Coordinates of C-alpha atoms and ligand atoms in Angstrom, one line a residue:
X11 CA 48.7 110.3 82.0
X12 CA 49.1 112.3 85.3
X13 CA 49.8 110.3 88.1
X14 CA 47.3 109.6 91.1
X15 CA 47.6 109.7 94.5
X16 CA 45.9 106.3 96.5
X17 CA 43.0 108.0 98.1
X18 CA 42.5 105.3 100.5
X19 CA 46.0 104.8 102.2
X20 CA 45.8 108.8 102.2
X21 CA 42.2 108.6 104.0
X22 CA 43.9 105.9 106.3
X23 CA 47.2 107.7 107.4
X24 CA 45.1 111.1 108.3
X25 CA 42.5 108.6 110.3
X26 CA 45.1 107.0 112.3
X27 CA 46.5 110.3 112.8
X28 CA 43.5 111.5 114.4
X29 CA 43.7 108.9 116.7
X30 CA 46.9 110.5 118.2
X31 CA 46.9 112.8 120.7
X32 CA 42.5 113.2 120.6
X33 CA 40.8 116.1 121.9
X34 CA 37.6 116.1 123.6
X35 CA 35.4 116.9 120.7
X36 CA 36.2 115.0 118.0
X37 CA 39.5 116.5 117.0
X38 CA 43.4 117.1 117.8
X39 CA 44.8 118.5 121.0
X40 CA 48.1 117.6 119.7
X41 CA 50.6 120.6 121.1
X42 CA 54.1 120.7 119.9
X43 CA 56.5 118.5 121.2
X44 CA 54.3 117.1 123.8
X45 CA 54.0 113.1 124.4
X46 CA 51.2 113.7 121.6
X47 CA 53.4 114.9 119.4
X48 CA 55.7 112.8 119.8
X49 CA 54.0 109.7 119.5
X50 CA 52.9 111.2 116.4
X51 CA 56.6 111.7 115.1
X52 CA 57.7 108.1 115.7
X53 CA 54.6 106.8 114.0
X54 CA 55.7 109.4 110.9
X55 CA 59.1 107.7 110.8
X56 CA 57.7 104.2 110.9
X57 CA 55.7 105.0 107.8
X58 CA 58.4 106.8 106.3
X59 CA 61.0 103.5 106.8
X60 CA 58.4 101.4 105.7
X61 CA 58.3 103.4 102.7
X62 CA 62.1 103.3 102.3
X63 CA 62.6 106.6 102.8
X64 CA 65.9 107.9 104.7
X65 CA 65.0 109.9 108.1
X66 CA 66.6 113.1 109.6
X67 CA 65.8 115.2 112.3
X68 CA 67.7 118.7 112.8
X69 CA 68.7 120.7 115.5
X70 CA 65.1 122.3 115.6
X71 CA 63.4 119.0 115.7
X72 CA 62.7 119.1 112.3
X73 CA 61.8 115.7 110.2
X74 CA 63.2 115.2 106.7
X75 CA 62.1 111.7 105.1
X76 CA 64.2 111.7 101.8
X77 CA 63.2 109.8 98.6
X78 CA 66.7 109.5 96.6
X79 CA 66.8 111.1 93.3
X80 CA 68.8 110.3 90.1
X81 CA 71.5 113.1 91.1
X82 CA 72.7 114.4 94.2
X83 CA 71.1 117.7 94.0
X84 CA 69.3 119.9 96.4
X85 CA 66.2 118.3 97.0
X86 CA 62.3 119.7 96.6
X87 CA 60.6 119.7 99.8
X88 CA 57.2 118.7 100.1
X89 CA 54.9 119.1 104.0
X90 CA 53.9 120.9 106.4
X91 CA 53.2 120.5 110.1
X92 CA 52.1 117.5 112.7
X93 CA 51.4 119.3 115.5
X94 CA 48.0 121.0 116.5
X95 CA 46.0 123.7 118.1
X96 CA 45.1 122.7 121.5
X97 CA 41.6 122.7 120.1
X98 CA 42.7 121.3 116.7
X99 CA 41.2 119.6 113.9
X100 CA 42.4 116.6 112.0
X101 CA 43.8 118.3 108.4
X102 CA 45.3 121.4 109.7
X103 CA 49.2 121.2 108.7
X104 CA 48.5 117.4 109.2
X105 CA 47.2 116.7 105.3
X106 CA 50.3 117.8 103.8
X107 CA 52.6 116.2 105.4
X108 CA 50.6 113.1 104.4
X109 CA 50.0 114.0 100.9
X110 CA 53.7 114.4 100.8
X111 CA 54.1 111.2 102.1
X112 CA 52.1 109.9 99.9
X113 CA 53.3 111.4 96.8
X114 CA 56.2 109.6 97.2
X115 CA 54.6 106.4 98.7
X116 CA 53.3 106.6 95.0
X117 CA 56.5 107.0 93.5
X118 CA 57.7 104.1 94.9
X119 CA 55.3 101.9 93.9
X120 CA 55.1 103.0 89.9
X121 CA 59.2 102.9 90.4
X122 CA 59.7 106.5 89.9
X123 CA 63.2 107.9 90.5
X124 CA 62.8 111.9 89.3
X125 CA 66.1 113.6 89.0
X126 CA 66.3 115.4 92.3
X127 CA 65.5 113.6 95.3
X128 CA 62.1 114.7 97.5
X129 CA 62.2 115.5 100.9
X130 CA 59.0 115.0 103.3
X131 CA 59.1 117.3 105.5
X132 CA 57.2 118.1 109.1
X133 CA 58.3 121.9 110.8
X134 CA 58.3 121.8 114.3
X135 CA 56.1 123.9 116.0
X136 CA 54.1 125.4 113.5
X137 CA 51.0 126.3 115.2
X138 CA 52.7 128.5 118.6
X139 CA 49.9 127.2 120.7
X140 CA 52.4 126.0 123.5
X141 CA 55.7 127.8 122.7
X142 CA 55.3 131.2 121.0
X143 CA 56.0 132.7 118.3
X144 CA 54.5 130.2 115.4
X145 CA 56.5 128.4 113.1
X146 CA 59.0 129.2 114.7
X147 CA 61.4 126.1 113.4
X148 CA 60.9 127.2 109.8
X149 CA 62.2 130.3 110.5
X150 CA 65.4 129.3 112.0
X151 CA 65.6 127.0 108.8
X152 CA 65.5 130.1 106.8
X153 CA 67.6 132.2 109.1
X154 CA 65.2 134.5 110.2
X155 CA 66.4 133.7 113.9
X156 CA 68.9 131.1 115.4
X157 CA 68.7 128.4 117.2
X158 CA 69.5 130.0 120.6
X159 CA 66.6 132.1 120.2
X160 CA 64.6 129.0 119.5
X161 CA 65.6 126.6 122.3
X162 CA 64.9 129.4 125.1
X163 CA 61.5 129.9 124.2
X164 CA 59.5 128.4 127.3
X165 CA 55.9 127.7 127.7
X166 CA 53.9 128.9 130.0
X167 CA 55.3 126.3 133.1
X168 CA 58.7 127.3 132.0
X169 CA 59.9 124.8 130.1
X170 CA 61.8 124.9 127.1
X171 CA 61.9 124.2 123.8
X172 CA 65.7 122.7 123.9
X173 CA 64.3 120.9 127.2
X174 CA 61.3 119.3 125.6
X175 CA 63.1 118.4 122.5
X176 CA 65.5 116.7 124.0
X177 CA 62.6 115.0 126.3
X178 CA 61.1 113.2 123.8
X179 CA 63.7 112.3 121.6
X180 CA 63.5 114.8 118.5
X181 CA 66.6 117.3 119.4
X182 CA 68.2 115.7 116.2
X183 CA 72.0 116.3 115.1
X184 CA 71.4 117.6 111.5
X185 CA 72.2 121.3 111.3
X186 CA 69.1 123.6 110.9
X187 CA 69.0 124.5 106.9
X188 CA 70.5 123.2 103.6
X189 CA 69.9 123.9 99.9
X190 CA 66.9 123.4 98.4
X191 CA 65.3 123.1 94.7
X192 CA 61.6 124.1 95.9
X193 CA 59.0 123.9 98.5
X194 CA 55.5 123.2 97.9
X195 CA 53.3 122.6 101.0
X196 CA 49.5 121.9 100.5
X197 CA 47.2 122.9 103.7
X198 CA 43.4 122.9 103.9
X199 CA 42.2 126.6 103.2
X200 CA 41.1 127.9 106.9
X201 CA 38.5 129.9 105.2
X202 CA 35.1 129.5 103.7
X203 CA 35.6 130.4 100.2
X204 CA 36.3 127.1 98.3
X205 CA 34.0 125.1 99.7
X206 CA 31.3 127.9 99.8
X207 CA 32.1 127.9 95.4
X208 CA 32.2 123.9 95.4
X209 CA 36.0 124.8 94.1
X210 CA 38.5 121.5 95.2
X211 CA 42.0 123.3 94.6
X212 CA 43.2 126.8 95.2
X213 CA 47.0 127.7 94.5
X214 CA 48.0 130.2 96.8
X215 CA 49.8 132.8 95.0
X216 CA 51.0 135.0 98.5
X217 CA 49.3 135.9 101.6
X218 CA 47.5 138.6 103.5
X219 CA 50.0 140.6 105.3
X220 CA 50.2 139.7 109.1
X221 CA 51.3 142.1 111.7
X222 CA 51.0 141.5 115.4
X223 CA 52.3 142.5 118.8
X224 CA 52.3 141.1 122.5
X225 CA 52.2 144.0 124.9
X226 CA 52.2 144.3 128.8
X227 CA 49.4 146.7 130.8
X228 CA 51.1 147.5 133.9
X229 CA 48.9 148.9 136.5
X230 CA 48.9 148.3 140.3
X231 CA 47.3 145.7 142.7
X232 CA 44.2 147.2 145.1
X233 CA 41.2 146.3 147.1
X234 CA 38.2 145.8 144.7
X235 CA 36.2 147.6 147.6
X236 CA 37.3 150.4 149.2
X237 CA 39.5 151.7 146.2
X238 CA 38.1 154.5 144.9
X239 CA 37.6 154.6 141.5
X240 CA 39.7 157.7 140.4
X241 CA 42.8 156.1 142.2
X242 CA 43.0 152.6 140.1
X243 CA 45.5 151.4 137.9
X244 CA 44.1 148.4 136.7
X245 CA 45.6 146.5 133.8
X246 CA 41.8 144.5 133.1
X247 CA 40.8 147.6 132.3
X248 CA 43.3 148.8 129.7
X249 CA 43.0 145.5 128.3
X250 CA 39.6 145.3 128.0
X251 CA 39.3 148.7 126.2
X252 CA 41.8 148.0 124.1
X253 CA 40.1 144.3 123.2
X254 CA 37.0 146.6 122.4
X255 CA 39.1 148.9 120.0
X256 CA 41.1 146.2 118.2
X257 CA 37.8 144.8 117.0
X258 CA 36.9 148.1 115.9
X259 CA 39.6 148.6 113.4
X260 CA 38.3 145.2 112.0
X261 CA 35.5 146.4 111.3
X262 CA 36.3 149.3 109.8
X263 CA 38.8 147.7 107.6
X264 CA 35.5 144.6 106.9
X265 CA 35.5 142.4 104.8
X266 CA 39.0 142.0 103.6
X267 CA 40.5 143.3 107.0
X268 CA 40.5 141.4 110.2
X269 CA 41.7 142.3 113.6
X270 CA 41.8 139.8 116.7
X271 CA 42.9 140.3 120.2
X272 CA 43.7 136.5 121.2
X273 CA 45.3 136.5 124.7
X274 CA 44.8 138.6 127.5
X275 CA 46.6 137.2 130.3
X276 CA 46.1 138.8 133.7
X277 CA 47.9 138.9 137.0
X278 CA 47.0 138.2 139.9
X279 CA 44.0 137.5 138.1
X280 CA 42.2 136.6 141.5
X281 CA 38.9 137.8 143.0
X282 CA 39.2 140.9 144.9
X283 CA 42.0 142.1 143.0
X284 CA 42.7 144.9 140.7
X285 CA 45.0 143.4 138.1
X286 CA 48.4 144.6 138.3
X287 CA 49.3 143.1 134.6
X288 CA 47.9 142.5 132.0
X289 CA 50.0 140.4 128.9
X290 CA 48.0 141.1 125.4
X291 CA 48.5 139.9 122.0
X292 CA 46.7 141.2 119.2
X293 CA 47.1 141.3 115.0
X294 CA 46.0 142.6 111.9
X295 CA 45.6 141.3 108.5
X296 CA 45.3 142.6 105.5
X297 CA 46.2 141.4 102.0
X298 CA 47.7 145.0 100.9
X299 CA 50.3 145.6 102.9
X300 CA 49.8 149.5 103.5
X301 CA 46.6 148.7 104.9
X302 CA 47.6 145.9 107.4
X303 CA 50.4 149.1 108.3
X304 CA 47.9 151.6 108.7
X305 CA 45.3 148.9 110.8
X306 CA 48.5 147.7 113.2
X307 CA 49.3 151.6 113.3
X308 CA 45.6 152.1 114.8
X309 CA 46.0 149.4 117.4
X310 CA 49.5 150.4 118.6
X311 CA 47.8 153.9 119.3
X312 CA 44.9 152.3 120.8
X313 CA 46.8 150.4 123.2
X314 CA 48.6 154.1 124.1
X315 CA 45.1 155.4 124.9
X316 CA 44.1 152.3 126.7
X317 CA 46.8 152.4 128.9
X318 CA 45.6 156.0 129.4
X319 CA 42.1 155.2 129.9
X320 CA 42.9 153.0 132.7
X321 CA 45.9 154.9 134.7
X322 CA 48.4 152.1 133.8
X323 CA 52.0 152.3 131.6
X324 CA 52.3 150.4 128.0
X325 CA 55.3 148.2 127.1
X326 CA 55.4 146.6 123.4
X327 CA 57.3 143.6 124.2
X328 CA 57.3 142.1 121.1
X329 CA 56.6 142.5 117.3
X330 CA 56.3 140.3 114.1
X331 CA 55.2 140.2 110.6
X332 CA 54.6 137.7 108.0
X333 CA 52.4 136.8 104.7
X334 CA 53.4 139.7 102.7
X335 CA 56.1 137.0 100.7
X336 CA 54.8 136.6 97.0
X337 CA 54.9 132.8 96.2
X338 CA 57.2 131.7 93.5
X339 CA 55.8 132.0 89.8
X340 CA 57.3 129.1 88.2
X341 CA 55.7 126.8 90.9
X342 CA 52.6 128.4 90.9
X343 CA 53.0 127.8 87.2
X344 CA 53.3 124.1 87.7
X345 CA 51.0 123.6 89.9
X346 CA 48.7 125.3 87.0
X347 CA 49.8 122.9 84.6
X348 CA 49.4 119.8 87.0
X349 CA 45.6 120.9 87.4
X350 CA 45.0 121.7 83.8
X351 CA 46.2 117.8 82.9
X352 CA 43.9 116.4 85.9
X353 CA 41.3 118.4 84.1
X354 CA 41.0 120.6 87.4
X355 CA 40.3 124.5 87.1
X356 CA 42.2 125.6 89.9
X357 CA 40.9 129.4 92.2
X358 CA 43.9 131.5 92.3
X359 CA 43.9 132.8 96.3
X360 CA 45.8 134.7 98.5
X361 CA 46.1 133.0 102.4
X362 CA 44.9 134.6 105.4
X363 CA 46.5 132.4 107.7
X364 CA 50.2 131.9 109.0
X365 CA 52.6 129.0 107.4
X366 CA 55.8 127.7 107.3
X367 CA 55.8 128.5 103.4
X368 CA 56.3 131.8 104.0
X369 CA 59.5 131.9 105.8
X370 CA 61.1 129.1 103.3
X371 CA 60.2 130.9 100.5
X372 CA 62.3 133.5 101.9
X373 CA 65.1 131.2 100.6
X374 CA 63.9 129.0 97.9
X375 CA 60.9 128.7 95.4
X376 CA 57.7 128.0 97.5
X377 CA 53.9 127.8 96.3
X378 CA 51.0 126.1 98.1
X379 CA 47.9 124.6 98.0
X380 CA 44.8 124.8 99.4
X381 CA 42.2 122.3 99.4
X382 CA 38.1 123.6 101.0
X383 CA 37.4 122.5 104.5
X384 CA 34.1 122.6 106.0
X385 CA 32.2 126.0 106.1
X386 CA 36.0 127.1 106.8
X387 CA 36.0 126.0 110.1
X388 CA 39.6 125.4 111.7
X389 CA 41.4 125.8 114.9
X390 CA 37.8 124.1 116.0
X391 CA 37.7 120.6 116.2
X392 CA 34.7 120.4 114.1
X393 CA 37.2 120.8 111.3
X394 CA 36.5 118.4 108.9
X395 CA 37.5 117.7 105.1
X396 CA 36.0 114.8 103.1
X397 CA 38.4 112.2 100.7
X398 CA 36.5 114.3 98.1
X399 CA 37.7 117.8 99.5
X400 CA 41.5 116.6 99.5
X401 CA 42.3 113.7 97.0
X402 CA 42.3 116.6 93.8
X403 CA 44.7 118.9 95.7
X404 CA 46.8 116.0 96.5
X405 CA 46.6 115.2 92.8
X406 CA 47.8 118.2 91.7
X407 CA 50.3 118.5 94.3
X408 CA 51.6 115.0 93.2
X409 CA 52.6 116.1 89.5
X410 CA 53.8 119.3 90.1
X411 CA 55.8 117.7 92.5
X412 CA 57.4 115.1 90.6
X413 CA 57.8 117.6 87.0
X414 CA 59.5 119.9 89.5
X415 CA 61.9 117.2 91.0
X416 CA 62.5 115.6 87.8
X417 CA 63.3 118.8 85.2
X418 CA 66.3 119.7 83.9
Ligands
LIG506 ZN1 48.4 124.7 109.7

């Protein structure tokens, strides 16, 4: 009989969850490693004592709640993130961390000890909202960067990352990555497609292909009146024109391709002043991969002719890449097999949003899950999942979990 999770202490955790760190409108403005955050780690690591379960925190602030195994082997990891968009809902990265928590809430209480021990994990900073780039802990955990790297990334007063961690408690002594058997991470889908099929579980066999950039407009400061129009430089400008374009490519890439400009910051950014700078991060998406090139392509020589259009120089400060990882088959195959026995027919999907999966699969077995949120609204805090939406994903995840953990 496959095991099940208990829908009501799930429904509970996420509630009192949402209680931490509220945003105006219903959701989560829970920004990482904040006092939100932070409030919402200790009350993690109460649960996760109360359920027995050994707590670590890394170097990158990462939390590992560990649920012994028969043998000391490498452990499977099961999560996802706590922290929020500053207009965040109450699932996003939240859910499976709880599932996992759960799952092995469950465990405990049918008395199963699977061969490898479990690990629930939370990433730091998966969402970027405060400290750029996004999840970024997960990939010092794979060794995509170091920690250096990480602890100087500052927010937009200036603080930092090591700063902050240390502030509230979570700069832990564990170093940042270790063996592991597997990772599966469940996440509500971000998109419209499950709930718009009345589908409960998708298993997420990669992603769409991701490529971004932050660029600076540099133009010149001037008199909004007298300055005639052939002698600006103004960065508002170039950034506005290439806003224009970006969406363009989108468009022309629709449906399957997507292109967002999400940040224009300006400076002075006063009134009666031509902007001087102008910061700008944009990205592509695509799930095959020479497309996403050929889309980032157009917008790097869009930004070139922006810059053009408005008199100012282009710098490409910065450029990154993710989603184009293929999830592990063996997992995916599992989490098949949990669904067939729980009498679920699973949609086999591709994400179109960023997650920590994607780095650790770059060093161990990784799948995920998706469960249907709301019309596929997220990163709004109208987000919203019912019991209904979640407790079959976190079904499935449950048994795939433990037949993972306990092989031979
Ligand atoms: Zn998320």
């Amino acid at each position: 009989m496959p095991l099940r999770v208990n829908e009501a202490r799930l429904w509970a955790s996420l509630m009192a969850s949402a209680e931490i760190g509220p945003g105006e409108a219903g959701g989560l403005a829970r920004l990482a490693l904040g006092d939100a955050d932070k409030a919402m780690r200790d009350r993690f690591g109460e649960w996760c004592s109360d359920a027995g379960l050994a707590l670590r925190v890394d170097a990158a602030g990462n939390m590992f709640a560990r649920y012994p195994g028969r043998e000391a082997l490498p452990p499977v990891l099961v999560g996802s993130h706590l922290d929020t968009q500053i207009t965040g809902g109450r699932f996003d990265g939240i859910l499976g961390v709880l599932a996992g928590l759960e799952c092995v809430r469950r465990l405990a209480e049918e008395g199963i000890v699977p061969r490898r021990p479990i690990e629930v994990v939370n990433w730091t900073n998966e969402e970027g909202a405060r400290f750029s780039p996004p999840m970024m802990a997960s990939a010092v955990f794979a060794g995509l960067q170091d920690l250096a790297w990480l602890y100087a990334r500052t927010d937009a007063s200036g603080r930092t990352v090591e700063a902050e961690l240390r502030r509230i408690g979570y700069l832990g002594a564990a170093p940042v990555g270790f063996p592991i058997d597997a990772y599966f991470e469940l996440h509500i889908e971000q998109g419209p497609e499950l709930d718009a099929r009345g589908q409960k579980v998708g298993i997420v066999t990669g992603g769409y292909t991701a490529l971004g950039m932050n660029l600076r407009f540099v133009g010149e400061t001037a008199h909004t009146g007298p300055t005639p129009m052939d002698r600006r430089r103004d960065a508002a400008v170039a950034a506005a024109h290439l806003a224009i374009a970006v969406n363009e490519i989108g468009w022309q890439y629709a449906p399957l391709g997507k292109s967002t400009t999400s940040r224009i910051d300006l400076w002075p950014n006063l009134p009666g002043l031509l902007s001087a700078r102008a910061d700008v991060t944009f990205d592509v998406r695509h799930p095959d991969r020479a497309t996403a090139a050929a889309m980032f392509e157009r917008g790097r020589m869009a930004a070139a002719a922006a810059a053009a259009k408005a008199r100012c120089t282009v710098d490409e400060l910065e450029t990154w890449r993710f989603g184009d990882e293929v999830f592990d088959a063996e997992l995916i195959e599992g989490l098949a097999a949990a669904a067939a026995a729980l009498d679920i027919e699973p949609v086999m999907m591709l994400s179109q949003a960023g997650h920590d999966a994607y780095y650790v699969s770059r060093v161990a077995p990784t799948a995920m899950l998706f469960c249907p949120c709301k019309d596929g609204i997220t990163h709004n805090e109208a987000e919203s999942c019912s019991l209904d939406d979640i407790v079959p994903a976190a079904n499935v995840l449950l048994n795939a979990l433990v037949a993972r953990a306990d092989r031979a």
